C-alpha cells in the first residue's frame, strides 16, 4: 500500500510542476508583453544604390582594350560556359546555343534552338550582339534580358569579360571590326554635353557604329566642311 502512495506522490509532483511552469509562462507573457514601436529609435542613413545594385561603371573602350586583351585568359574564362555552350564551328547546341560567330552576329542566331520569349522580345529592341550588348549580357544575363532562360549569374569582373569577348571574337567573328579608340570612354573623360554630336570615327569603325557606308556618310561630311576660298584652292595641293 505504501508503494502505491509513493508513485502517486511522484506523479502528483510532476503534474504540479508542469502546471506551475505553464502558469508562470502565461503570467510572464501578460506582464512583460511589449508592442513594437511605431517609429524606430535610430535612423540609418544608407546611400541608395544605383540601378542594378552596383556602382555606375564606364563602358569599356573596345578600340583600346580588345587589341591588348589576354586571349588565353579569355579561353580559360569560357570554361565556366562549357556546361551549356559549345563554340566550335558546326558544334551542336547544348542547354544553350552554340556560340560560334556570336560576336557581332544576330541575336537568336541559331535556327531551331528554343530561345525564350524574353530573348525574342529583346531581339526586337537590340537585334545584334555588339560589344556593348554582349558585355552587358555577360555581366548579368537575368538583369539585361529579364525572363531569360539562362540561369548563369554573370561575370562581374570587367577584365575577365573583356578577355572572354576578345577570345569569342576569334571563334568565327574575326570579320567583326574593332572600333577606333573612343576618348569619351577613357577613365576620367567627361560625359558629352546634352545635344552635342559624337565625334565621327573613320573607316570600318564608323560603319560599325553608325550602320552607314562611307558613301552614305560622305554628303554629311561635305556639308560640315567649310568650302575653301577660290584663291587658296588654286595654290593648294590636290586633296588625297
Short mmCIF file of C-alpha atoms in Angstrom, two decimals, residues 2-225:
data_model
loop_
_atom_site.label_atom_id
_atom_site.label_comp_id
_atom_site.label_asym_id
_atom_site.label_seq_id
_atom_site.Cartn_x
_atom_site.Cartn_y
_atom_site.Cartn_z
CA UNK A 2 2.82 2.39 0.83
CA UNK A 3 4.46 1.68 -2.55
CA UNK A 4 1.34 2.82 -4.44
CA UNK A 5 1.24 6.05 -2.43
CA UNK A 6 4.90 6.70 -3.30
CA UNK A 7 4.22 6.56 -7.05
CA UNK A 8 1.10 8.66 -6.67
CA UNK A 9 3.17 11.34 -4.95
CA UNK A 10 5.76 11.27 -7.74
CA UNK A 11 3.13 11.65 -10.46
CA UNK A 12 1.37 14.36 -8.50
CA UNK A 13 4.60 16.30 -8.06
CA UNK A 14 5.36 16.04 -11.79
CA UNK A 15 1.90 17.25 -12.75
CA UNK A 16 2.10 20.07 -10.23
CA UNK A 17 5.47 21.17 -11.58
CA UNK A 18 4.18 21.19 -15.17
CA UNK A 19 1.12 23.19 -14.10
CA UNK A 20 3.28 25.76 -12.31
CA UNK A 21 5.52 26.15 -15.39
CA UNK A 22 2.50 26.75 -17.65
CA UNK A 23 1.05 29.30 -15.25
CA UNK A 24 4.36 31.15 -14.97
CA UNK A 25 4.71 31.28 -18.79
CA UNK A 26 1.22 32.68 -19.26
CA UNK A 27 1.61 35.18 -16.45
CA UNK A 28 5.00 36.41 -17.66
CA UNK A 29 3.63 36.81 -21.19
CA UNK A 30 0.86 39.06 -19.89
CA UNK A 31 3.13 41.07 -17.62
CA UNK A 32 6.07 41.58 -19.99
CA UNK A 33 4.17 41.85 -23.27
CA UNK A 34 5.52 44.67 -25.45
CA UNK A 35 4.24 46.35 -28.60
CA UNK A 36 6.60 47.17 -31.50
CA UNK A 37 7.45 50.88 -31.67
CA UNK A 38 5.60 52.96 -34.21
CA UNK A 39 8.82 54.76 -35.10
CA UNK A 40 12.30 53.31 -34.98
CA UNK A 41 14.57 54.89 -32.42
CA UNK A 42 17.57 55.08 -34.76
CA UNK A 43 17.62 56.03 -38.45
CA UNK A 44 20.42 54.61 -40.55
CA UNK A 45 21.09 56.89 -43.50
CA UNK A 46 22.34 54.38 -46.07
CA UNK A 47 23.06 55.73 -49.58
CA UNK A 48 20.78 54.41 -52.28
CA UNK A 49 22.30 52.03 -54.77
CA UNK A 50 22.19 52.77 -58.46
CA UNK A 51 20.02 50.65 -60.75
CA UNK A 52 21.11 47.02 -60.61
CA UNK A 53 22.68 47.38 -57.17
CA UNK A 54 26.11 48.31 -58.47
CA UNK A 55 28.09 51.49 -58.88
CA UNK A 56 27.95 53.04 -62.33
CA UNK A 57 30.90 51.91 -64.44
CA UNK A 58 32.35 53.44 -67.58
CA UNK A 59 31.74 51.21 -70.60
CA UNK A 60 34.92 49.59 -71.96
CA UNK A 61 36.73 51.40 -74.76
CA UNK A 62 36.77 48.44 -77.12
CA UNK A 63 39.22 50.03 -79.52
CA UNK A 64 41.75 50.15 -76.71
CA UNK A 65 41.06 47.02 -74.67
CA UNK A 66 40.47 44.42 -77.37
CA UNK A 67 43.91 44.63 -79.03
CA UNK A 68 45.58 44.16 -75.64
CA UNK A 69 43.21 41.51 -74.24
CA UNK A 70 44.60 38.23 -72.88
CA UNK A 71 43.19 35.60 -75.22
CA UNK A 72 44.48 32.71 -73.12
CA UNK A 73 42.69 34.11 -70.10
CA UNK A 74 39.57 34.55 -72.22
CA UNK A 75 39.66 30.91 -73.28
CA UNK A 76 40.09 29.93 -69.63
CA UNK A 77 37.09 32.08 -68.71
CA UNK A 78 35.00 30.24 -71.29
CA UNK A 79 35.46 27.07 -69.22
CA UNK A 80 32.60 28.23 -66.99
CA UNK A 81 30.36 28.42 -70.07
CA UNK A 82 31.13 24.97 -71.44
CA UNK A 83 28.49 23.25 -69.32
CA UNK A 84 25.83 24.85 -71.54
CA UNK A 85 27.56 26.08 -74.73
CA UNK A 86 29.86 24.86 -77.47
CA UNK A 87 31.84 27.29 -79.61
CA UNK A 88 33.32 25.15 -82.39
CA UNK A 89 32.15 25.69 -85.95
CA UNK A 90 29.27 23.35 -86.64
CA UNK A 91 29.09 22.36 -82.97
CA UNK A 92 25.83 21.11 -81.54
CA UNK A 93 23.61 23.14 -79.29
CA UNK A 94 23.53 22.17 -75.64
CA UNK A 95 21.44 23.65 -72.88
CA UNK A 96 22.41 26.92 -74.54
CA UNK A 97 23.05 27.61 -78.24
CA UNK A 98 26.36 27.11 -80.00
CA UNK A 99 28.30 30.39 -79.83
CA UNK A 100 30.44 30.20 -82.96
CA UNK A 101 30.32 33.61 -84.63
CA UNK A 102 28.23 35.14 -81.85
CA UNK A 103 30.26 38.36 -81.52
CA UNK A 104 28.66 40.87 -83.88
CA UNK A 105 26.14 38.27 -85.01
CA UNK A 106 22.36 38.48 -84.76
CA UNK A 107 20.51 37.75 -81.56
CA UNK A 108 18.91 34.27 -81.73
CA UNK A 109 21.44 33.27 -84.41
CA UNK A 110 20.87 29.51 -84.10
CA UNK A 111 17.89 28.31 -86.15
CA UNK A 112 15.86 25.67 -84.38
CA UNK A 113 17.09 26.48 -80.88
CA UNK A 114 14.29 27.03 -78.35
CA UNK A 115 15.01 30.59 -77.27
CA UNK A 116 12.88 32.16 -74.56
CA UNK A 117 10.10 34.65 -75.28
CA UNK A 118 12.17 37.18 -73.33
CA UNK A 119 15.05 36.80 -75.79
CA UNK A 120 12.68 37.21 -78.73
CA UNK A 121 11.43 40.44 -77.18
CA UNK A 122 15.00 41.59 -76.61
CA UNK A 123 15.87 40.92 -80.25
CA UNK A 124 13.22 43.40 -81.34
CA UNK A 125 14.96 46.05 -79.23
CA UNK A 126 18.62 45.11 -79.86
CA UNK A 127 18.91 42.78 -82.88
CA UNK A 128 22.69 42.17 -82.79
CA UNK A 129 25.33 41.14 -80.26
CA UNK A 130 27.63 44.15 -80.45
CA UNK A 131 30.45 44.53 -77.97
CA UNK A 132 28.43 46.63 -75.53
CA UNK A 133 25.38 44.38 -75.76
CA UNK A 134 27.39 41.21 -75.23
CA UNK A 135 29.27 42.79 -72.34
CA UNK A 136 26.04 43.81 -70.60
CA UNK A 137 24.54 40.36 -71.08
CA UNK A 138 27.58 38.52 -69.75
CA UNK A 139 27.69 40.85 -66.74
CA UNK A 140 24.21 39.85 -65.55
CA UNK A 141 22.06 37.89 -68.02
CA UNK A 142 18.86 37.98 -65.98
CA UNK A 143 19.16 41.72 -65.45
CA UNK A 144 19.95 42.58 -69.08
CA UNK A 145 17.27 40.27 -70.51
CA UNK A 146 14.62 39.84 -67.80
CA UNK A 147 12.98 36.45 -68.12
CA UNK A 148 15.82 34.76 -70.00
CA UNK A 149 16.17 31.02 -69.51
CA UNK A 150 19.91 31.44 -68.98
CA UNK A 151 20.49 30.78 -65.28
CA UNK A 152 24.16 31.87 -65.31
CA UNK A 153 24.74 34.52 -62.62
CA UNK A 154 27.15 36.51 -64.78
CA UNK A 155 30.77 37.71 -64.67
CA UNK A 156 31.21 40.91 -62.69
CA UNK A 157 34.93 41.37 -63.31
CA UNK A 158 35.34 43.73 -66.27
CA UNK A 159 38.75 42.48 -67.41
CA UNK A 160 37.55 38.87 -67.39
CA UNK A 161 34.63 39.84 -69.65
CA UNK A 162 36.94 41.75 -71.98
CA UNK A 163 39.26 38.74 -72.29
CA UNK A 164 36.31 36.41 -72.88
CA UNK A 165 34.74 38.62 -75.56
CA UNK A 166 38.12 39.05 -77.27
CA UNK A 167 38.56 35.27 -77.37
CA UNK A 168 34.99 34.68 -78.58
CA UNK A 169 35.73 37.09 -81.43
CA UNK A 170 38.47 34.71 -82.60
CA UNK A 171 35.88 31.94 -82.81
CA UNK A 172 34.18 32.81 -86.08
CA UNK A 173 33.81 36.56 -85.55
CA UNK A 174 37.15 37.83 -86.85
CA UNK A 175 35.39 39.88 -89.51
CA UNK A 176 33.60 41.98 -86.92
CA UNK A 177 35.58 45.21 -86.82
CA UNK A 178 37.32 46.52 -83.74
CA UNK A 179 36.23 50.15 -83.35
CA UNK A 180 38.68 53.01 -83.11
CA UNK A 181 39.61 54.15 -79.59
CA UNK A 182 36.91 56.34 -78.09
CA UNK A 183 38.24 59.22 -75.97
CA UNK A 184 34.86 59.59 -74.24
CA UNK A 185 35.33 56.12 -72.72
CA UNK A 186 38.75 56.76 -71.31
CA UNK A 187 39.00 56.96 -67.50
CA UNK A 188 38.35 60.49 -66.32
CA UNK A 189 36.68 61.56 -69.58
CA UNK A 190 33.83 63.99 -69.16
CA UNK A 191 30.40 62.91 -70.32
CA UNK A 192 29.38 64.55 -73.63
CA UNK A 193 27.13 67.57 -73.22
CA UNK A 194 23.46 67.05 -73.92
CA UNK A 195 22.74 67.67 -77.57
CA UNK A 196 26.40 67.54 -78.58
CA UNK A 197 27.24 65.37 -81.57
CA UNK A 198 29.50 62.37 -81.15
CA UNK A 199 32.88 62.59 -82.92
CA UNK A 200 32.98 60.97 -86.33
CA UNK A 201 35.02 57.77 -86.42
CA UNK A 202 36.72 56.91 -89.69
CA UNK A 203 36.79 53.67 -91.60
CA UNK A 204 35.21 50.39 -90.61
CA UNK A 205 34.67 51.54 -87.04
CA UNK A 206 32.40 54.34 -88.23
CA UNK A 207 30.49 51.91 -90.41
CA UNK A 208 30.04 49.59 -87.45
CA UNK A 209 28.99 52.35 -85.07
CA UNK A 210 26.58 54.19 -87.37
CA UNK A 211 25.40 51.42 -89.64
CA UNK A 212 26.11 53.54 -92.75
CA UNK A 213 28.53 53.01 -95.58
CA UNK A 214 31.23 55.58 -96.33
CA UNK A 215 29.26 56.67 -99.40
CA UNK A 216 26.19 57.34 -97.28
CA UNK A 217 28.20 59.31 -94.73
CA UNK A 218 30.06 61.41 -97.36
CA UNK A 219 27.34 64.01 -98.01
CA UNK A 220 27.04 64.79 -94.30
CA UNK A 221 30.79 65.30 -94.06
CA UNK A 222 30.74 67.53 -97.09
CA UNK A 223 28.07 69.72 -95.54
CA UNK A 224 30.06 70.24 -92.36
CA UNK A 225 33.36 71.00 -94.17
#
